[in-house]
Amino acid sequence: MILDLALQHRLGAFALDVDFRVERPGITALFGPSGAGKTTIVNAIAGLFRPAAGRIVIDGDILFDSAIGARVPARKRRIGYVFQDARLFPHLNVRDNLLFGARRRPERGKGGDFGAPEFESVVALLGIEPLLDRRPHTLSGGERQRVALGRALLAAPRLLLLDEPLSGLDQARRAEILPYLERLRDEAGIPMLYVSHNVDEVARLADNMVVLDAGRIVAAGSVFDLMARLDLYPLTGLYEAGAVLEARVEAHDRNDQMTSLAFDGGRLFVPGIEGLIDGALRVRIRARDVMLALDEPGAISANNVLRGIVTEINPGAGIVGANVDVQIACGNTRLIARITRRSLARLGLQPGTALYAVIKSVTIDRSGRATIPAEEEAG
């Protein structure tokens, strides 16, 4: 799927002016603070909002073009939408809510998709078979969102929009639904636009991201590249600053209950995880969990020490002015370390300085790709 989008709209003091293209599979996150314009964009794509000017095209089909007066009604766009609140029909049980989505599939010869998901496969994918006879008011928030996802999938959309689907859930319910979103990303084969202002969600789920602020695009690209950029803070979160990288399972040490992971910048040792040798997973290393040393550390408890070179220093990154962020190149991978200004001066760091990055802990995907908090220190 290829989405081409250019939108301009003004509402009071807020002015939206964006232009971007999505042509990669997986999840593209629309990321930014509240009021950045994220929901306005997905509402325009869905046909729920008519911008003053612009163009929306999916796979060559013009959904909106102000220049020629074209606007396809929302019901004919074949776009699934999962809102912050599930918006299930309260008088229908889960099974009938799902079947409502299936009835919205286009007919053969009218844009119908012969690869549309079957009811049983969607139910299995989202783990909602035990819920089929229950009414929405008896479900938890996470269960309602899983049903809403299933209803959207059964309509056979060519694009799925998710507008902060976890924002109304507590931590336990977020943890409940995140693995299903991962499975949806990896198994459903449907491109998704995921609206969020939560950097943890984006780091865990997204493949690509568009960073927005005050109606403008600040940056766009791979989540691995953008998460390592120093100039995007504080938009991506001062406290949650850190790098995301992809690694593969290299070996398991059953005696020490450790797993070694290989990536472009070297090797990481983490508490034993399930995973096939050469299996891919996603690793997140937070800036606050990286220490720096000019000489290779000797007798320390940390298992992960990587050689690197300072590539950039952001002196304005500190939460209260005492800290700086240092970007380090380990091979082609970029890590970030948050240290004090005093440490920066004492070590004499500047771009080009060779050093060692001591990693106190990492967060890893124990299910296959995305980051989840590790219970043990992986240092």
mmCIF file of C-alpha atoms in Angstrom, residues 48-280:
data_model
loop_
_atom_site.group_PDB
_atom_site.id
_atom_site.type_symbol
_atom_site.label_atom_id
_atom_site.label_comp_id
_atom_site.label_asym_id
_atom_site.label_seq_id
_atom_site.Cartn_x
_atom_site.Cartn_y
_atom_site.Cartn_z
ATOM 1 C CA LEU A 48 -14.743 12.029 8.858
ATOM 2 C CA PHE A 49 -13.230 15.476 8.372
ATOM 3 C CA ARG A 50 -12.958 17.613 5.261
ATOM 4 C CA PRO A 51 -9.782 19.722 5.159
ATOM 5 C CA ALA A 52 -9.717 23.096 3.453
ATOM 6 C CA ALA A 53 -7.187 21.950 0.883
ATOM 7 C CA GLY A 54 -5.034 18.983 -0.008
ATOM 8 C CA ARG A 55 -4.962 15.517 -1.481
ATOM 9 C CA ILE A 56 -5.291 11.962 -0.122
ATOM 10 C CA VAL A 57 -4.437 9.067 -2.445
ATOM 11 C CA ILE A 58 -4.176 5.355 -1.604
ATOM 12 C CA ASP A 59 -2.684 3.032 -4.215
ATOM 13 C CA GLY A 60 -3.592 5.488 -6.950
ATOM 14 C CA ASP A 61 -7.209 5.876 -5.780
ATOM 15 C CA ILE A 62 -8.046 9.517 -5.107
ATOM 16 C CA LEU A 63 -9.991 9.750 -1.851
ATOM 17 C CA PHE A 64 -9.795 13.517 -1.595
ATOM 18 C CA ASP A 65 -8.480 16.228 -3.894
ATOM 19 C CA SER A 66 -9.572 19.796 -3.291
ATOM 20 C CA ALA A 67 -8.114 20.932 -6.609
ATOM 21 C CA ILE A 68 -10.556 18.816 -8.639
ATOM 22 C CA GLY A 69 -13.393 18.697 -6.105
ATOM 23 C CA ALA A 70 -13.048 14.945 -5.449
ATOM 24 C CA ARG A 71 -14.176 13.450 -2.147
ATOM 25 C CA VAL A 72 -15.031 9.768 -1.659
ATOM 26 C CA PRO A 73 -17.588 9.166 1.143
ATOM 27 C CA ALA A 74 -16.197 7.545 4.286
ATOM 28 C CA ARG A 75 -18.235 4.340 3.812
ATOM 29 C CA LYS A 76 -16.612 3.713 0.423
ATOM 30 C CA ARG A 77 -12.972 4.259 1.397
ATOM 31 C CA ARG A 78 -12.312 0.739 2.756
ATOM 32 C CA ILE A 79 -10.505 2.114 5.789
ATOM 33 C CA GLY A 80 -10.807 0.601 9.258
ATOM 34 C CA TYR A 81 -10.833 2.892 12.280
ATOM 35 C CA VAL A 82 -10.290 1.980 15.935
ATOM 36 C CA PHE A 83 -11.028 4.918 18.233
ATOM 37 C CA GLN A 84 -9.813 5.730 21.739
ATOM 38 C CA ASP A 85 -13.083 4.324 23.039
ATOM 39 C CA ALA A 86 -14.116 1.057 21.412
ATOM 40 C CA ARG A 87 -17.574 2.298 20.293
ATOM 41 C CA LEU A 88 -19.129 -1.162 20.299
ATOM 42 C CA PHE A 89 -22.886 -1.559 19.931
ATOM 43 C CA PRO A 90 -24.095 -2.055 23.520
ATOM 44 C CA HIS A 91 -27.224 -4.027 22.512
ATOM 45 C CA LEU A 92 -25.192 -6.624 20.561
ATOM 46 C CA ASN A 93 -22.969 -9.334 21.964
ATOM 47 C CA VAL A 94 -19.352 -9.669 20.850
ATOM 48 C CA ARG A 95 -20.165 -12.125 18.078
ATOM 49 C CA ASP A 96 -22.738 -9.805 16.512
ATOM 50 C CA ASN A 97 -20.438 -6.785 16.866
ATOM 51 C CA LEU A 98 -17.819 -8.701 14.909
ATOM 52 C CA LEU A 99 -20.312 -9.844 12.277
ATOM 53 C CA PHE A 100 -21.352 -6.232 11.762
ATOM 54 C CA GLY A 101 -17.807 -5.591 10.567
ATOM 55 C CA ALA A 102 -17.922 -8.606 8.250
ATOM 56 C CA ARG A 103 -21.146 -7.326 6.658
ATOM 57 C CA ARG A 104 -19.358 -4.117 5.673
ATOM 58 C CA ARG A 105 -16.970 -5.915 3.326
ATOM 59 C CA PRO A 106 -17.222 -4.776 -0.287
ATOM 60 C CA GLU A 107 -18.780 -7.293 -2.654
ATOM 61 C CA ARG A 108 -16.838 -9.138 -5.314
ATOM 62 C CA GLY A 109 -16.446 -7.015 -8.378
ATOM 63 C CA LYS A 110 -16.937 -3.882 -6.264
ATOM 64 C CA GLY A 111 -13.542 -3.689 -4.690
ATOM 65 C CA GLY A 112 -13.968 -6.905 -2.729
ATOM 66 C CA ASP A 113 -10.817 -8.519 -1.375
ATOM 67 C CA PHE A 114 -10.554 -12.262 -1.943
ATOM 68 C CA GLY A 115 -7.963 -12.315 0.854
ATOM 69 C CA ALA A 116 -10.352 -10.878 3.433
ATOM 70 C CA PRO A 117 -9.798 -12.419 6.886
ATOM 71 C CA GLU A 118 -12.184 -15.101 8.076
ATOM 72 C CA PHE A 119 -14.148 -14.812 11.290
ATOM 73 C CA GLU A 120 -12.390 -17.736 12.978
ATOM 74 C CA SER A 121 -8.900 -16.499 12.117
ATOM 75 C CA VAL A 122 -9.586 -13.002 13.489
ATOM 76 C CA VAL A 123 -11.099 -14.431 16.671
ATOM 77 C CA ALA A 124 -8.014 -16.619 17.144
ATOM 78 C CA LEU A 125 -5.595 -13.800 16.315
ATOM 79 C CA LEU A 126 -7.086 -11.548 18.999
ATOM 80 C CA GLY A 127 -7.870 -14.270 21.545
ATOM 81 C CA ILE A 128 -11.531 -13.303 21.896
ATOM 82 C CA GLU A 129 -13.286 -16.656 21.490
ATOM 83 C CA PRO A 130 -14.243 -16.800 25.218
ATOM 84 C CA LEU A 131 -15.921 -13.389 24.828
ATOM 85 C CA LEU A 132 -18.233 -14.119 21.883
ATOM 86 C CA ASP A 133 -21.473 -14.415 23.870
ATOM 87 C CA ARG A 134 -20.812 -11.490 26.212
ATOM 88 C CA ARG A 135 -22.124 -7.929 25.965
ATOM 89 C CA PRO A 136 -19.728 -4.948 25.800
ATOM 90 C CA HIS A 137 -20.584 -3.674 29.286
ATOM 91 C CA THR A 138 -19.206 -6.897 30.800
ATOM 92 C CA LEU A 139 -15.805 -6.544 29.112
ATOM 93 C CA SER A 140 -12.660 -4.887 30.398
ATOM 94 C CA GLY A 141 -11.237 -1.920 28.502
ATOM 95 C CA GLY A 142 -8.588 -4.101 26.888
ATOM 96 C CA GLU A 143 -11.154 -6.702 25.852
ATOM 97 C CA ARG A 144 -13.369 -4.038 24.293
ATOM 98 C CA GLN A 145 -10.448 -2.712 22.244
ATOM 99 C CA ARG A 146 -9.603 -6.222 21.026
ATOM 100 C CA VAL A 147 -13.196 -6.659 19.866
ATOM 101 C CA ALA A 148 -13.075 -3.257 18.148
ATOM 102 C CA LEU A 149 -9.894 -4.351 16.362
ATOM 103 C CA GLY A 150 -11.606 -7.553 15.258
ATOM 104 C CA ARG A 151 -14.650 -5.700 13.938
ATOM 105 C CA ALA A 152 -12.393 -3.370 11.925
ATOM 106 C CA LEU A 153 -10.360 -6.284 10.519
ATOM 107 C CA LEU A 154 -13.425 -8.230 9.407
ATOM 108 C CA ALA A 155 -14.472 -5.311 7.211
ATOM 109 C CA ALA A 156 -11.373 -6.147 5.077
ATOM 110 C CA PRO A 157 -9.801 -2.665 5.172
ATOM 111 C CA ARG A 158 -6.837 -1.769 3.004
ATOM 112 C CA LEU A 159 -5.605 0.572 5.756
ATOM 113 C CA LEU A 160 -6.225 0.475 9.501
ATOM 114 C CA LEU A 161 -6.249 3.670 11.587
ATOM 115 C CA LEU A 162 -5.729 3.452 15.350
ATOM 116 C CA ASP A 163 -6.289 6.677 17.265
ATOM 117 C CA GLU A 164 -4.552 6.275 20.641
ATOM 118 C CA PRO A 165 -6.318 2.963 21.302
ATOM 119 C CA LEU A 166 -4.540 2.511 24.649
ATOM 120 C CA SER A 167 -4.929 6.029 26.043
ATOM 121 C CA GLY A 168 -7.966 5.200 28.172
ATOM 122 C CA LEU A 169 -6.492 2.033 29.663
ATOM 123 C CA ASP A 170 -4.583 1.538 32.890
ATOM 124 C CA GLN A 171 -1.144 -0.086 32.892
ATOM 125 C CA ALA A 172 -2.503 -3.605 33.379
ATOM 126 C CA ARG A 173 -4.931 -3.292 30.450
ATOM 127 C CA ARG A 174 -2.201 -1.798 28.251
ATOM 128 C CA ALA A 175 -0.015 -4.787 29.006
ATOM 129 C CA GLU A 176 -2.949 -7.044 28.119
ATOM 130 C CA ILE A 177 -3.577 -5.603 24.656
ATOM 131 C CA LEU A 178 -0.043 -4.759 23.463
ATOM 132 C CA PRO A 179 0.847 -8.359 22.535
ATOM 133 C CA TYR A 180 -2.281 -8.511 20.354
ATOM 134 C CA LEU A 181 -1.287 -5.316 18.585
ATOM 135 C CA GLU A 182 2.105 -6.914 17.917
ATOM 136 C CA ARG A 183 0.449 -10.007 16.487
ATOM 137 C CA LEU A 184 -1.804 -7.809 14.389
ATOM 138 C CA ARG A 185 1.242 -5.981 13.019
ATOM 139 C CA ASP A 186 3.146 -9.175 12.270
ATOM 140 C CA GLU A 187 0.377 -11.482 11.052
ATOM 141 C CA ALA A 188 -2.544 -9.496 9.642
ATOM 142 C CA GLY A 189 -0.624 -7.965 6.726
ATOM 143 C CA ILE A 190 -2.619 -4.709 6.882
ATOM 144 C CA PRO A 191 -0.760 -1.359 6.891
ATOM 145 C CA MET A 192 -1.578 0.717 9.964
ATOM 146 C CA LEU A 193 -1.362 4.345 11.021
ATOM 147 C CA TYR A 194 -1.027 4.473 14.800
ATOM 148 C CA VAL A 195 -1.680 7.761 16.617
ATOM 149 C CA SER A 196 0.188 8.150 19.892
ATOM 150 C CA HIS A 197 1.998 10.566 22.164
ATOM 151 C CA ASN A 198 3.490 7.686 24.177
ATOM 152 C CA VAL A 199 7.111 7.020 23.231
ATOM 153 C CA ASP A 200 7.068 3.536 24.802
ATOM 154 C CA GLU A 201 4.193 2.435 22.567
ATOM 155 C CA VAL A 202 5.899 3.800 19.472
ATOM 156 C CA ALA A 203 9.239 2.193 20.335
ATOM 157 C CA ARG A 204 7.522 -1.131 20.907
ATOM 158 C CA LEU A 205 5.119 -1.221 17.958
ATOM 159 C CA ALA A 206 6.096 1.106 15.132
ATOM 160 C CA ASP A 207 8.365 0.473 12.175
ATOM 161 C CA ASN A 208 8.241 4.063 10.928
ATOM 162 C CA MET A 209 7.155 7.326 12.493
ATOM 163 C CA VAL A 210 6.075 10.832 11.560
ATOM 164 C CA VAL A 211 6.837 13.325 14.333
ATOM 165 C CA LEU A 212 4.376 16.226 14.509
ATOM 166 C CA ASP A 213 4.285 19.448 16.466
ATOM 167 C CA ALA A 214 1.792 22.321 16.174
ATOM 168 C CA GLY A 215 0.419 21.065 12.861
ATOM 169 C CA ARG A 216 3.806 20.634 11.175
ATOM 170 C CA ILE A 217 6.023 17.617 10.444
ATOM 171 C CA VAL A 218 9.223 17.809 12.452
ATOM 172 C CA ALA A 219 10.740 14.547 11.194
ATOM 173 C CA ALA A 220 9.773 11.344 9.395
ATOM 174 C CA GLY A 221 11.532 8.031 8.851
ATOM 175 C CA SER A 222 12.470 4.738 10.461
ATOM 176 C CA VAL A 223 11.766 4.445 14.178
ATOM 177 C CA PHE A 224 15.330 3.152 14.625
ATOM 178 C CA ASP A 225 16.802 6.302 13.082
ATOM 179 C CA LEU A 226 14.519 8.847 14.708
ATOM 180 C CA MET A 227 14.702 7.441 18.235
ATOM 181 C CA ALA A 228 18.471 7.976 18.210
ATOM 182 C CA ARG A 229 18.290 11.635 17.165
ATOM 183 C CA LEU A 230 19.129 14.168 19.850
ATOM 184 C CA ASP A 231 17.381 17.113 18.198
ATOM 185 C CA LEU A 232 13.925 15.553 18.601
ATOM 186 C CA TYR A 233 13.906 15.863 22.377
ATOM 187 C CA PRO A 234 11.863 16.941 24.235
ATOM 188 C CA LEU A 235 9.186 15.957 21.676
ATOM 189 C CA THR A 236 10.078 12.282 22.068
ATOM 190 C CA GLY A 237 10.352 12.593 25.839
ATOM 191 C CA LEU A 238 13.275 13.694 27.949
ATOM 192 C CA TYR A 239 12.928 10.951 30.527
ATOM 193 C CA GLU A 240 12.340 8.212 27.954
ATOM 194 C CA ALA A 241 15.209 9.171 25.645
ATOM 195 C CA GLY A 242 16.990 6.175 24.202
ATOM 196 C CA ALA A 243 17.807 4.137 21.142
ATOM 197 C CA VAL A 244 15.887 1.299 19.494
ATOM 198 C CA LEU A 245 17.793 -1.346 17.556
ATOM 199 C CA GLU A 246 17.181 -4.674 15.900
ATOM 200 C CA ALA A 247 19.187 -7.712 16.945
ATOM 201 C CA ARG A 248 19.195 -11.426 16.325
ATOM 202 C CA VAL A 249 19.456 -14.284 18.787
ATOM 203 C CA GLU A 250 23.015 -15.606 18.526
ATOM 204 C CA ALA A 251 23.231 -18.259 21.250
ATOM 205 C CA HIS A 252 21.732 -19.494 24.517
ATOM 206 C CA ASP A 253 23.862 -20.342 27.542
ATOM 207 C CA ARG A 254 21.744 -22.751 29.547
ATOM 208 C CA ASN A 255 24.246 -22.901 32.415
ATOM 209 C CA ASP A 256 24.272 -19.161 33.068
ATOM 210 C CA GLN A 257 20.694 -18.691 31.853
ATOM 211 C CA MET A 258 21.864 -15.966 29.464
ATOM 212 C CA THR A 259 21.241 -15.232 25.793
ATOM 213 C CA SER A 260 23.638 -13.427 23.486
ATOM 214 C CA LEU A 261 22.239 -11.054 20.881
ATOM 215 C CA ALA A 262 24.166 -9.858 17.843
ATOM 216 C CA PHE A 263 23.595 -6.463 16.239
ATOM 217 C CA ASP A 264 25.507 -4.133 13.967
ATOM 218 C CA GLY A 265 27.399 -2.540 16.849
ATOM 219 C CA GLY A 266 28.480 -5.701 18.617
ATOM 220 C CA ARG A 267 26.967 -8.173 21.036
ATOM 221 C CA LEU A 268 24.615 -7.905 24.001
ATOM 222 C CA PHE A 269 24.144 -10.426 26.814
ATOM 223 C CA VAL A 270 20.683 -10.540 28.403
ATOM 224 C CA PRO A 271 18.879 -12.837 30.852
ATOM 225 C CA GLY A 272 17.780 -15.991 29.034
ATOM 226 C CA ILE A 273 14.916 -15.467 26.615
ATOM 227 C CA GLU A 274 12.885 -17.738 24.427
ATOM 228 C CA GLY A 275 13.801 -17.475 20.781
ATOM 229 C CA LEU A 276 15.141 -19.442 17.864
ATOM 230 C CA ILE A 277 18.751 -18.934 16.879
ATOM 231 C CA ASP A 278 18.899 -16.154 14.258
ATOM 232 C CA GLY A 279 15.425 -15.008 15.288
ATOM 233 C CA ALA A 280 14.957 -11.235 15.106
#
